[in-house]
Structures are given as C-alpha cells and as structure tokens.
Short mmCIF file of C-alpha atoms in Angstrom, two decimals:
data_model
loop_
_atom_site.label_atom_id
_atom_site.label_comp_id
_atom_site.label_asym_id
_atom_site.label_seq_id
_atom_site.Cartn_x
_atom_site.Cartn_y
_atom_site.Cartn_z
CA MET A 1 19.91 -31.25 -45.27
CA GLU A 2 23.69 -30.89 -45.50
CA ASN A 3 26.46 -33.33 -44.54
CA GLY A 4 23.86 -35.72 -43.18
CA ASP A 5 22.58 -33.22 -40.57
CA GLU A 6 18.85 -33.06 -40.04
CA ILE A 7 16.94 -29.88 -39.38
CA LYS A 8 15.04 -30.32 -36.15
CA LEU A 9 11.66 -28.65 -36.05
CA VAL A 10 10.78 -26.90 -32.81
CA GLU A 11 7.20 -26.58 -31.65
CA PRO A 12 6.07 -22.91 -31.51
CA ASP A 13 6.13 -21.42 -28.01
CA VAL A 14 3.00 -19.39 -27.29
CA PHE A 15 5.06 -17.04 -25.08
CA GLN A 16 6.78 -15.77 -28.23
CA TYR A 17 3.56 -14.58 -29.87
CA THR A 18 1.53 -11.38 -29.65
CA ASN A 19 -1.23 -12.62 -31.95
CA PHE A 20 -3.08 -15.83 -31.14
CA ARG A 21 -4.12 -16.39 -34.77
CA VAL A 22 -0.49 -16.41 -35.92
CA TYR A 23 0.31 -18.85 -33.12
CA LEU A 24 -2.54 -21.19 -34.17
CA ARG A 25 -1.35 -21.05 -37.78
CA ASP A 26 2.26 -21.81 -36.85
CA TYR A 27 1.19 -24.60 -34.48
CA TYR A 28 -0.90 -26.20 -37.22
CA GLU A 29 1.92 -25.94 -39.78
CA PHE A 30 4.39 -27.45 -37.29
CA LYS A 31 2.08 -30.40 -36.55
CA LYS A 32 1.46 -30.89 -40.27
CA LYS A 33 5.20 -31.16 -40.93
CA THR A 34 5.87 -33.51 -38.03
CA LEU A 35 2.68 -35.59 -38.42
CA PRO A 36 1.66 -35.83 -42.10
CA ALA A 37 -1.77 -37.21 -41.12
CA PHE A 38 -2.46 -34.09 -39.06
CA SER A 39 -5.14 -31.97 -40.75
CA LEU A 40 -7.29 -29.00 -39.85
CA ARG A 41 -10.20 -31.39 -39.42
CA PHE A 42 -8.13 -33.59 -37.08
CA PHE A 43 -7.03 -30.49 -35.13
CA ALA A 44 -10.64 -29.39 -34.70
CA GLU A 45 -11.76 -32.88 -33.62
CA LYS A 46 -8.91 -33.15 -31.13
CA ALA A 47 -9.96 -29.85 -29.61
CA GLY A 48 -13.60 -30.93 -29.49
CA LEU A 49 -14.77 -28.32 -31.99
CA SER A 50 -17.88 -29.04 -34.02
CA SER A 51 -16.44 -27.64 -37.26
CA HIS A 52 -12.96 -27.30 -38.73
CA ALA A 53 -14.33 -24.51 -40.93
CA HIS A 54 -14.81 -22.35 -37.83
CA LEU A 55 -11.18 -22.99 -36.90
CA LYS A 56 -9.98 -21.94 -40.36
CA LEU A 57 -12.04 -18.73 -40.23
CA THR A 58 -10.51 -17.99 -36.82
CA ILE A 59 -6.94 -18.48 -38.05
CA ASP A 60 -7.69 -16.33 -41.12
CA GLY A 61 -8.97 -13.52 -38.87
CA LYS A 62 -12.53 -13.71 -40.16
CA ARG A 63 -14.15 -14.88 -36.94
CA ASN A 64 -13.61 -14.38 -33.21
CA ILE A 65 -13.87 -17.13 -30.63
CA THR A 66 -15.61 -17.46 -27.27
CA LYS A 67 -14.18 -18.48 -23.90
CA GLY A 68 -15.62 -21.97 -24.44
CA THR A 69 -13.71 -22.36 -27.70
CA VAL A 70 -10.55 -21.00 -26.06
CA THR A 71 -10.80 -23.69 -23.38
CA LYS A 72 -11.21 -26.38 -26.05
CA LEU A 73 -8.20 -25.13 -28.03
CA ILE A 74 -6.06 -25.09 -24.89
CA HIS A 75 -7.01 -28.73 -24.30
CA GLY A 76 -6.48 -29.67 -27.95
CA ILE A 77 -3.01 -28.11 -28.10
CA GLY A 78 -2.04 -29.35 -24.66
CA LEU A 79 -1.22 -25.99 -23.09
CA GLU A 80 -0.89 -25.96 -19.31
CA ASN A 81 -0.48 -23.55 -16.41
CA GLN A 82 1.11 -20.23 -17.45
CA ARG A 83 1.02 -21.03 -21.15
CA ALA A 84 -2.69 -21.81 -20.96
CA ALA A 85 -3.34 -18.55 -19.10
CA TYR A 86 -1.17 -16.63 -21.58
CA PHE A 87 -3.02 -18.04 -24.58
CA GLU A 88 -6.44 -17.24 -23.07
CA ASN A 89 -5.48 -13.64 -22.26
CA LEU A 90 -3.82 -13.24 -25.67
CA VAL A 91 -7.08 -14.22 -27.40
CA PHE A 92 -9.09 -11.62 -25.52
CA PHE A 93 -6.31 -9.02 -25.87
CA ASN A 94 -6.43 -9.44 -29.66
CA GLN A 95 -10.24 -9.45 -29.73
CA ALA A 96 -10.76 -6.52 -27.32
CA GLU A 97 -13.27 -3.96 -28.60
CA ASN A 98 -11.92 -0.92 -26.73
CA GLU A 99 -8.61 0.35 -25.36
CA GLU A 100 -9.62 -0.03 -21.70
CA GLU A 101 -10.42 -3.70 -22.21
CA LYS A 102 -7.22 -4.19 -24.23
CA HIS A 103 -5.19 -2.64 -21.44
CA VAL A 104 -6.70 -5.02 -18.86
CA TYR A 105 -5.70 -8.09 -20.86
CA TYR A 106 -2.26 -6.63 -21.60
CA GLU A 107 -1.63 -6.37 -17.86
CA GLN A 108 -2.72 -9.99 -17.45
CA LEU A 109 -0.39 -11.09 -20.26
CA ILE A 110 2.56 -9.43 -18.56
CA LYS A 111 1.77 -11.29 -15.33
CA CYS A 112 1.60 -14.67 -17.07
CA SER A 113 5.29 -14.93 -17.87
CA PRO A 114 8.40 -12.77 -17.54
CA ARG A 115 9.80 -14.63 -20.57
CA SER A 116 7.07 -13.68 -23.00
CA LYS A 117 7.79 -11.58 -26.09
CA LEU A 118 5.54 -8.85 -24.72
CA HIS A 119 8.26 -8.07 -22.20
CA LYS A 120 10.16 -6.32 -25.00
CA MET A 121 7.91 -3.52 -23.83
CA ASP A 122 7.93 -4.04 -20.07
CA LYS A 123 5.69 -2.44 -17.49
CA ALA A 124 8.01 0.51 -16.89
CA GLN A 125 8.22 1.43 -20.56
CA PHE A 126 4.48 0.92 -20.91
CA ARG A 127 3.87 3.54 -18.20
CA ILE A 128 5.90 6.14 -20.09
CA PHE A 129 3.25 6.23 -22.79
CA LYS A 130 0.34 5.84 -20.38
CA GLU A 131 1.18 8.95 -18.31
CA TRP A 132 1.87 12.14 -20.26
CA HIS A 133 4.47 13.77 -18.03
CA HIS A 134 7.21 11.16 -18.54
CA SER A 135 7.79 12.01 -22.20
CA VAL A 136 7.66 15.74 -21.37
CA ILE A 137 10.25 15.42 -18.59
CA LEU A 138 12.48 13.44 -20.95
CA GLU A 139 12.29 16.28 -23.48
CA MET A 140 12.98 18.87 -20.75
CA PHE A 141 16.60 17.73 -20.71
CA SER A 142 17.04 19.79 -23.90
CA LEU A 143 16.12 23.00 -22.06
CA ARG A 144 18.71 25.67 -21.35
CA ASN A 145 20.25 25.31 -17.86
CA PHE A 146 17.86 22.51 -16.98
CA ARG A 147 18.50 20.82 -13.66
CA PRO A 148 16.60 17.60 -12.92
CA ILE A 149 15.40 18.66 -9.48
CA PRO A 150 11.86 17.42 -8.67
CA ASP A 151 10.70 20.73 -7.15
CA GLN A 152 11.84 22.71 -10.19
CA ILE A 153 10.31 20.20 -12.61
CA SER A 154 6.98 20.49 -10.80
CA LYS A 155 7.09 24.30 -10.99
CA ARG A 156 8.02 24.36 -14.68
CA LEU A 157 5.06 22.08 -15.39
CA LYS A 158 2.85 24.58 -13.52
CA GLY A 159 2.12 22.20 -10.68
CA ARG A 160 0.39 19.64 -12.89
CA ILE A 161 2.49 16.99 -11.22
CA THR A 162 3.95 16.91 -7.71
CA PRO A 163 7.69 16.85 -6.90
CA GLU A 164 7.18 13.24 -5.80
CA GLN A 165 5.75 12.36 -9.22
CA ALA A 166 8.67 14.14 -10.87
CA GLN A 167 11.18 12.08 -8.88
CA GLU A 168 9.28 8.90 -9.66
CA SER A 169 9.38 9.84 -13.35
CA LEU A 170 13.16 10.38 -13.25
CA ASN A 171 13.57 6.96 -11.64
CA LEU A 172 11.32 5.38 -14.26
CA LEU A 173 13.15 6.99 -17.19
CA ALA A 174 16.47 5.83 -15.74
CA GLN A 175 15.09 2.34 -15.17
CA THR A 176 14.13 2.02 -18.84
CA GLY A 177 17.48 3.35 -20.04
CA LEU A 178 16.04 6.53 -21.54
CA LEU A 179 18.05 8.48 -18.96
CA VAL A 180 21.53 7.56 -17.76
CA LYS A 181 22.47 8.38 -14.17
CA THR A 182 25.69 10.38 -13.85
CA ALA A 183 27.71 11.87 -11.00
CA ASN A 184 25.91 15.20 -11.54
CA GLY A 185 22.42 13.80 -12.01
CA TYR A 186 21.16 12.38 -15.30
CA ARG A 187 21.79 12.68 -19.01
CA GLN A 188 19.44 11.83 -21.86
CA ARG A 189 20.24 9.21 -24.43
CA ASP A 190 18.42 8.31 -27.65
CA PRO A 191 15.34 6.24 -26.77
CA MET A 192 15.27 2.80 -28.37
CA ILE A 193 11.95 1.23 -27.48
CA THR A 194 10.83 -1.60 -29.74
CA THR A 195 7.38 -3.14 -29.68
CA ASP A 196 5.34 -5.55 -31.72
CA ASP A 197 2.48 -4.21 -33.82
CA GLU A 198 -0.21 -5.41 -31.40
CA VAL A 199 1.42 -3.61 -28.46
CA GLN A 200 2.52 -0.58 -30.45
CA ASP A 201 -1.02 0.03 -31.66
CA LEU A 202 -2.31 0.03 -28.07
CA ILE A 203 0.45 2.33 -26.83
CA ILE A 204 0.08 4.86 -29.65
CA LYS A 205 -3.64 5.13 -29.01
CA MET A 206 -3.08 5.56 -25.28
CA TYR A 207 -0.53 8.31 -25.93
CA HIS A 208 -2.84 10.24 -28.24
CA MET A 209 -5.79 9.87 -25.85
CA GLN A 210 -3.88 11.38 -22.94
CA MET A 211 -2.54 14.21 -25.10
CA LEU A 212 -6.05 15.01 -26.34
CA HIS A 213 -7.23 15.12 -22.73
CA LEU A 214 -4.35 17.46 -21.84
CA THR A 215 -5.14 19.64 -24.86
CA SER A 216 -8.74 20.16 -23.72
CA SER A 217 -7.52 21.59 -20.39
CA PHE A 218 -5.07 23.99 -22.08
CA LEU A 219 -7.85 25.31 -24.31
CA THR A 220 -9.37 27.14 -21.33
CA GLU A 221 -6.25 27.69 -19.21
CA LEU A 222 -3.94 29.40 -21.71
CA LYS A 223 -4.39 32.88 -23.13
CA GLY A 224 -4.73 33.33 -26.87
CA GLY A 225 -1.16 34.57 -27.26
CA ASP A 226 0.23 31.41 -25.65
CA ARG A 227 -1.62 28.91 -27.80
CA ASP A 228 -2.86 28.24 -31.30
CA PHE A 229 -5.99 26.17 -31.74
CA SER A 230 -7.57 25.94 -35.16
CA ALA A 231 -9.66 23.51 -37.17
CA LEU A 232 -10.66 22.92 -40.78
CA THR A 233 -13.68 21.07 -42.09
CA PHE A 234 -13.69 20.54 -45.84
CA SER A 235 -14.70 17.99 -48.46
CA ILE A 236 -12.25 16.00 -50.57
CA LYS A 237 -12.17 13.21 -53.10
CA ARG A 238 -11.57 9.90 -51.37
CA GLN A 239 -8.65 9.15 -53.69
CA ASP A 240 -6.86 12.24 -52.32
CA PHE A 241 -6.96 11.09 -48.67
CA PRO A 242 -3.62 9.17 -48.79
CA ASN A 243 -1.91 12.20 -50.36
CA LEU A 244 -3.35 14.44 -47.66
CA LYS A 245 -1.84 12.15 -45.00
CA LYS A 246 1.54 12.28 -46.75
CA HIS A 247 1.38 16.07 -46.83
CA ILE A 248 0.81 16.17 -43.06
CA GLN A 249 3.73 13.77 -42.52
CA LEU A 250 6.02 16.03 -44.55
CA MET A 251 4.79 19.06 -42.63
CA ARG A 252 5.63 17.37 -39.32
CA LYS A 253 9.19 16.73 -40.51
CA GLU A 254 9.54 20.36 -41.61
CA LEU A 255 8.34 21.58 -38.22
CA LEU A 256 11.14 19.62 -36.54
CA ASP A 257 13.55 22.16 -38.07
CA TYR A 258 12.42 24.44 -35.23
CA SER A 259 13.61 21.92 -32.65
CA ALA A 260 16.41 23.53 -30.61
CA LYS A 261 19.75 21.89 -29.95
CA ALA A 262 20.24 20.20 -26.59
CA GLY A 263 20.82 22.79 -23.89
CA GLU A 264 19.51 25.69 -25.98
CA ALA A 265 15.72 25.28 -25.68
CA ASP A 266 13.52 27.54 -23.53
CA ASP A 267 10.28 25.56 -23.52
CA VAL A 268 8.81 22.20 -24.45
CA VAL A 269 5.75 22.43 -26.72
CA GLN A 270 3.15 19.93 -27.87
CA LEU A 271 1.73 19.94 -31.40
CA ASN A 272 -1.30 17.76 -32.14
CA ILE A 273 -2.55 17.28 -35.70
CA GLN A 274 -5.65 15.17 -36.31
CA LEU A 275 -7.11 14.09 -39.62
CA PHE A 276 -10.15 11.84 -39.85
CA PRO A 277 -13.26 11.44 -42.02
CA LEU A 278 -16.49 12.78 -40.55
CA THR A 279 -18.66 11.03 -43.13
CA ARG A 280 -18.73 7.64 -44.78
CA GLY A 281 -19.15 7.50 -48.53
CA GLU A 282 -21.73 5.42 -50.31
#
C-alpha cells in the first residue's frame, strides 16, 4: 500500500484463460487472499467433490476430470451462462486426446464469447493454418511480376484450388491484416499473429499435418528432377538428440539464405524436415 491506497483484488475471469488448470489455481489463490478461511478442502466441499486431493491433482495437471466433476466445479465457482459453457469446453479442449477432438472444442470456445482471450487468434487467422493454400498465396507475393488475379493464382498452383478459392483466400488474408488492400490490388506486410501456447500447439500440428498430406501427393505427381525426397534411419545416443535438433534448426536458418528478395522469386517451394524416435529406450 502507498499513500493510504488499497490494492483491490479482482476475481479471475475465465474468458481470459486458455488452460482450465491455471484458471482453477488463480481462482483458488484469489479466494484464499480475500477469504482467509477458504481452503482447498472448503473449495472441494463447496463444489460437492468427495476429495480435495482429487482437486489438487487436477490443478497440478496430474489428473483429468469428467463431465460430472466439471458440472460440480461450475456450481462451486458460481459460473453461469457463457462463462459456464466456456469453462466446460476449455476443460475438454485441454484434455482432448487427438487433434480432431481438440479442434471441435476450440470451435465451441470461440462461439462462447467474442471477448475471450482465444480471440487473439480469431476464426479467420485459424483458417490460414488449417488450409494449406493461404500461406502459399501469401508467399506468392514475392514472385517476379506476380499479379493477385484469382485465375492466374489457380493456374500457378496447377489447379489444386479454384479461382473462387483463390479470391476467398485473398479476402481472408486481407481480413487478417496479412495483406493490405491498395489501389492496384494488394501488398504483403509482415505477419504478426500471436497465440497462446495451447492454441499455438494445435495450429502448428494442423499445419504440419496438411503439409504432410500435400507432400504425399507430390511424391507421385512430380518427376524426379522437380523434387527431392530422401530419408535417413540411424541410431544415436539419447543424449545427442537435443544437439541433433539444434543442428536441424541451424540448417533451416542457413537455407533461408536462398530466399529471394520480394519481386525477384520465380517459384514458391516447401521444405519439410522431420525428426522423431522410432524406438523407445529401456
């Protein structure tokens, strides 16, 4: 306190969270500061839970919860309407076992409230990573004499998308601010998309999954001279795995030296590098 002013504690707003465990922890700490008698046991009893130990394990990330427990926590905290729906979907978004399931709950979270923190990555930006051609069209603005005409974009992408999809993509990229509309069409600007870890993890996986799917089609469609597909399978010491990852990261940065200046490129290429263990040690 300073000059007699008191610091007013504000109850955590579930809309500002992308991890339900962090929200539960912050809610508990807030109640503890405002009501000294408030304990984890009291919290569990108020919610109608049989054990406060279960609640602690949940907050610590050591145990998942069921829909029945979610309903009890909503009642115990006093969440209503959109906040109750947001909390329920956030729990199952965080606990989802596969990307398809995670995506379903993400969509539900977006619908719950336009004021939620998840809207830092809104639906339009989310689509850019979900559908491969948006990021490619964005990069095409670096091509020599490129004109953002839907028919030409479709042809340069070998008909993999329609002119209508190309126009929709241009609109989407402009909507998210990745393209700026000008008197002569569009111009690219540096993308500044920020996401929270929970959302970023989902988006990165979606991006890599669609690129892997695209890669499998090019394996048969392109002639040997127009592609380079290779693989290595070798054994290493487990302690060397982090260094191997760092080496790949450095290699990626070196390869960017081949990136042409805006307006000087002839083609857009995709380079995928995967590293993962095939075995599990003892």
